[in-house]
Amino acid sequence: MVCSSNQNRSMEAHALLKREGFDVASYGTGQHVKLPGPSLREPNVYDFGTPYKHMFDDLRRKDPELYRRNGILPMLKRNLGVKTAPQRWQENAADGTFDVVLTFEEKVFDMVLEDLHNRNQVLLKPVLVINLEVKDNHEEAAIGGRLALQLCQEIEAAENWEECVDDLIMNFERQNHRKLVYSISYY
């Protein structure tokens, strides 16, 4: 599960898929982790690897009412229950290979494909990369998480996704009225 900051969309999906028993990981592709601040021009910026607990404590200290009201503190609390800190996709090679990578923004999809293309493709193991466009807000992330779960369940139920990926995607799009973009890359 990959979004820009490994905070909202990827973590919502990560939490849900983990609860459902999937072997799942999540990442961000941005240069830094950005969370809303008191204004659009004043985001809270952290490095990848900064523990969610540190962000939670920092924002609770700065303005607990604001960050509770805008959903950031509850989101960070959820994230704390899933993993320790946000991770950056471009630094994940040591984590091994994935069968499916799901992104939630076209820009992120492009960055994941570019990164996979730039890696040494020695295993020639296919990876299905899919973009499910999801707005970066709490309500849409919840919907996107449920759609990600459904899509992963459908892929897992397929005996050989490489042979039926076109039909899987087409059926998902028809059922959910969502357009998916996908590509196959290799490790």
Short mmCIF file of C-alpha atoms in Angstrom, two decimals:
data_model
loop_
_atom_site.label_atom_id
_atom_site.label_comp_id
_atom_site.label_asym_id
_atom_site.label_seq_id
_atom_site.Cartn_x
_atom_site.Cartn_y
_atom_site.Cartn_z
CA MET A 1 0.00 0.00 0.00
CA VAL A 2 1.66 3.23 -1.13
CA CYS A 3 0.64 6.88 -0.86
CA SER A 4 2.67 10.05 -0.54
CA SER A 5 3.43 10.26 3.21
CA ASN A 6 2.51 6.76 4.54
CA GLN A 7 0.00 8.38 6.90
CA ASN A 8 -3.60 8.29 5.70
CA ARG A 9 -4.55 6.31 2.58
CA SER A 10 -1.82 3.65 2.67
CA MET A 11 -2.13 3.25 6.44
CA GLU A 12 -5.94 2.94 6.36
CA ALA A 13 -5.60 0.15 3.80
CA HIS A 14 -2.64 -1.39 5.67
CA ALA A 15 -4.62 -1.51 8.95
CA LEU A 16 -7.67 -3.07 7.27
CA LEU A 17 -5.75 -5.67 5.26
CA LYS A 18 -3.65 -6.57 8.31
CA ARG A 19 -6.85 -7.13 10.34
CA GLU A 20 -8.12 -9.38 7.55
CA GLY A 21 -4.99 -11.53 7.69
CA PHE A 22 -3.09 -10.26 4.66
CA ASP A 23 0.71 -10.09 4.63
CA VAL A 24 0.88 -6.36 3.97
CA ALA A 25 3.32 -3.45 4.16
CA SER A 26 2.92 0.26 3.47
CA TYR A 27 5.09 3.10 2.26
CA GLY A 28 5.18 6.70 1.07
CA THR A 29 7.00 8.15 -1.93
CA GLY A 30 7.42 11.78 -0.88
CA GLN A 31 10.67 13.44 0.16
CA HIS A 32 9.26 14.01 3.65
CA VAL A 33 6.18 13.13 5.66
CA LYS A 34 3.76 16.04 5.63
CA LEU A 35 0.78 16.48 7.92
CA PRO A 36 -1.66 19.41 7.90
CA GLY A 37 -0.69 22.30 10.15
CA PRO A 38 -2.51 25.38 11.40
CA SER A 39 -2.67 26.67 7.79
CA LEU A 40 -1.95 25.38 4.28
CA ARG A 41 1.38 27.23 4.28
CA GLU A 42 2.41 25.73 7.63
CA PRO A 43 2.40 21.92 7.31
CA ASN A 44 4.05 19.75 9.92
CA VAL A 45 7.03 18.12 8.19
CA TYR A 46 8.87 15.05 9.47
CA ASP A 47 11.49 12.72 8.08
CA PHE A 48 10.50 9.20 7.07
CA GLY A 49 11.39 6.91 9.95
CA THR A 50 10.18 9.41 12.58
CA PRO A 51 8.02 7.30 14.92
CA TYR A 52 4.27 7.91 14.77
CA LYS A 53 4.41 8.25 18.58
CA HIS A 54 6.81 11.19 18.25
CA MET A 55 4.48 12.90 15.74
CA PHE A 56 1.48 12.23 17.98
CA ASP A 57 3.21 13.71 21.05
CA ASP A 58 4.54 16.68 19.06
CA LEU A 59 1.13 17.63 17.65
CA ARG A 60 -0.66 17.00 20.94
CA ARG A 61 1.81 19.39 22.56
CA LYS A 62 1.40 22.05 19.81
CA ASP A 63 -2.42 22.21 19.61
CA PRO A 64 -4.36 19.19 20.86
CA GLU A 65 -7.78 20.66 20.02
CA LEU A 66 -6.88 21.46 16.39
CA TYR A 67 -5.27 18.09 15.68
CA ARG A 68 -8.05 16.15 17.38
CA ARG A 69 -10.72 18.12 15.49
CA ASN A 70 -9.07 17.66 12.07
CA GLY A 71 -8.58 13.93 12.67
CA ILE A 72 -4.78 13.91 12.71
CA LEU A 73 -4.35 12.66 16.30
CA PRO A 74 -6.84 9.76 15.85
CA MET A 75 -5.13 8.88 12.54
CA LEU A 76 -1.69 8.80 14.21
CA LYS A 77 -3.11 6.69 17.04
CA ARG A 78 -4.38 4.18 14.46
CA ASN A 79 -0.99 4.20 12.74
CA LEU A 80 0.74 3.47 16.06
CA GLY A 81 -1.23 0.22 16.26
CA VAL A 82 -0.07 -0.86 12.80
CA LYS A 83 3.67 -0.11 12.76
CA THR A 84 6.31 2.08 14.37
CA ALA A 85 7.04 4.73 11.74
CA PRO A 86 6.34 5.77 8.13
CA GLN A 87 8.62 4.13 5.58
CA ARG A 88 9.75 5.41 2.19
CA TRP A 89 9.10 3.22 -0.87
CA GLN A 90 12.38 4.16 -2.55
CA GLU A 91 14.27 2.78 0.46
CA ASN A 92 12.41 -0.55 0.75
CA ALA A 93 14.52 -2.90 -1.39
CA ALA A 94 15.69 -4.80 1.70
CA ASP A 95 12.06 -5.61 2.56
CA GLY A 96 11.92 -8.15 -0.27
CA THR A 97 9.50 -8.47 -3.16
CA PHE A 98 5.75 -7.99 -3.37
CA ASP A 99 3.16 -9.67 -5.57
CA VAL A 100 0.94 -6.59 -5.75
CA VAL A 101 1.60 -2.91 -5.09
CA LEU A 102 -1.44 -0.70 -4.71
CA THR A 103 -1.07 3.08 -4.96
CA PHE A 104 -3.70 5.71 -4.22
CA GLU A 105 -2.57 8.59 -6.45
CA GLU A 106 -1.37 8.64 -10.05
CA LYS A 107 1.80 10.59 -9.19
CA VAL A 108 2.68 7.90 -6.62
CA PHE A 109 1.91 5.15 -9.16
CA ASP A 110 4.36 6.77 -11.60
CA MET A 111 7.06 7.05 -8.92
CA VAL A 112 6.68 3.39 -7.91
CA LEU A 113 6.95 2.25 -11.53
CA GLU A 114 9.98 4.46 -12.12
CA ASP A 115 11.66 3.10 -9.00
CA LEU A 116 10.97 -0.52 -9.96
CA HIS A 117 12.28 0.18 -13.47
CA ASN A 118 15.52 1.62 -12.03
CA ARG A 119 16.20 -1.41 -9.82
CA ASN A 120 18.25 -4.39 -10.97
CA GLN A 121 15.62 -6.77 -12.29
CA VAL A 122 17.49 -10.00 -11.60
CA LEU A 123 14.69 -12.20 -10.24
CA LEU A 124 12.34 -11.56 -13.18
CA LYS A 125 9.50 -11.95 -10.68
CA PRO A 126 6.38 -10.08 -11.83
CA VAL A 127 4.70 -7.49 -9.63
CA LEU A 128 1.27 -6.06 -10.39
CA VAL A 129 1.17 -2.31 -9.73
CA ILE A 130 -2.33 -0.82 -9.55
CA ASN A 131 -3.47 2.75 -8.95
CA LEU A 132 -6.80 3.28 -7.20
CA GLU A 133 -7.29 7.04 -7.10
CA VAL A 134 -8.34 8.14 -3.60
CA LYS A 135 -8.60 11.72 -2.32
CA ASP A 136 -6.36 12.37 0.68
CA ASN A 137 -8.99 12.85 3.38
CA HIS A 138 -10.18 10.58 6.18
CA GLU A 139 -13.57 9.72 4.65
CA GLU A 140 -12.17 8.83 1.23
CA ALA A 141 -9.29 6.90 2.81
CA ALA A 142 -11.84 4.70 4.63
CA ILE A 143 -13.66 4.00 1.35
CA GLY A 144 -10.34 3.44 -0.43
CA GLY A 145 -9.24 1.00 2.27
CA ARG A 146 -12.39 -1.11 1.79
CA LEU A 147 -11.93 -1.04 -2.00
CA ALA A 148 -8.26 -2.03 -1.61
CA LEU A 149 -9.31 -4.98 0.55
CA GLN A 150 -11.92 -6.07 -1.99
CA LEU A 151 -9.43 -5.80 -4.84
CA CYS A 152 -6.76 -7.77 -2.96
CA GLN A 153 -9.30 -10.47 -2.06
CA GLU A 154 -10.28 -10.79 -5.73
CA ILE A 155 -6.64 -10.99 -6.84
CA GLU A 156 -5.86 -13.55 -4.15
CA ALA A 157 -8.86 -15.67 -5.17
CA ALA A 158 -7.59 -15.83 -8.76
CA GLU A 159 -5.52 -18.92 -9.42
CA ASN A 160 -3.06 -17.05 -11.63
CA TRP A 161 -3.56 -13.28 -11.72
CA GLU A 162 -1.22 -12.88 -14.70
CA GLU A 163 -3.67 -14.75 -16.93
CA CYS A 164 -6.83 -12.95 -15.78
CA VAL A 165 -5.68 -9.50 -14.66
CA ASP A 166 -7.56 -7.70 -17.46
CA ASP A 167 -10.85 -9.37 -16.48
CA LEU A 168 -10.22 -8.81 -12.76
CA ILE A 169 -9.62 -5.10 -13.29
CA MET A 170 -12.56 -4.71 -15.68
CA ASN A 171 -14.97 -6.45 -13.28
CA PHE A 172 -13.73 -4.39 -10.33
CA GLU A 173 -14.17 -1.15 -12.30
CA ARG A 174 -17.69 -2.14 -13.34
CA GLN A 175 -18.73 -3.16 -9.80
CA ASN A 176 -17.29 -0.10 -8.06
CA HIS A 177 -17.53 2.62 -10.73
CA ARG A 178 -13.84 3.37 -10.22
CA LYS A 179 -11.23 3.51 -12.96
CA LEU A 180 -7.99 1.68 -12.22
CA VAL A 181 -4.64 2.13 -13.92
CA TYR A 182 -2.26 -0.82 -13.78
CA SER A 183 1.03 -2.11 -15.06
CA ILE A 184 3.17 -5.18 -14.62
CA SER A 185 6.77 -4.65 -13.61
CA TYR A 186 9.53 -7.03 -12.48
CA TYR A 187 11.95 -7.52 -9.63
#
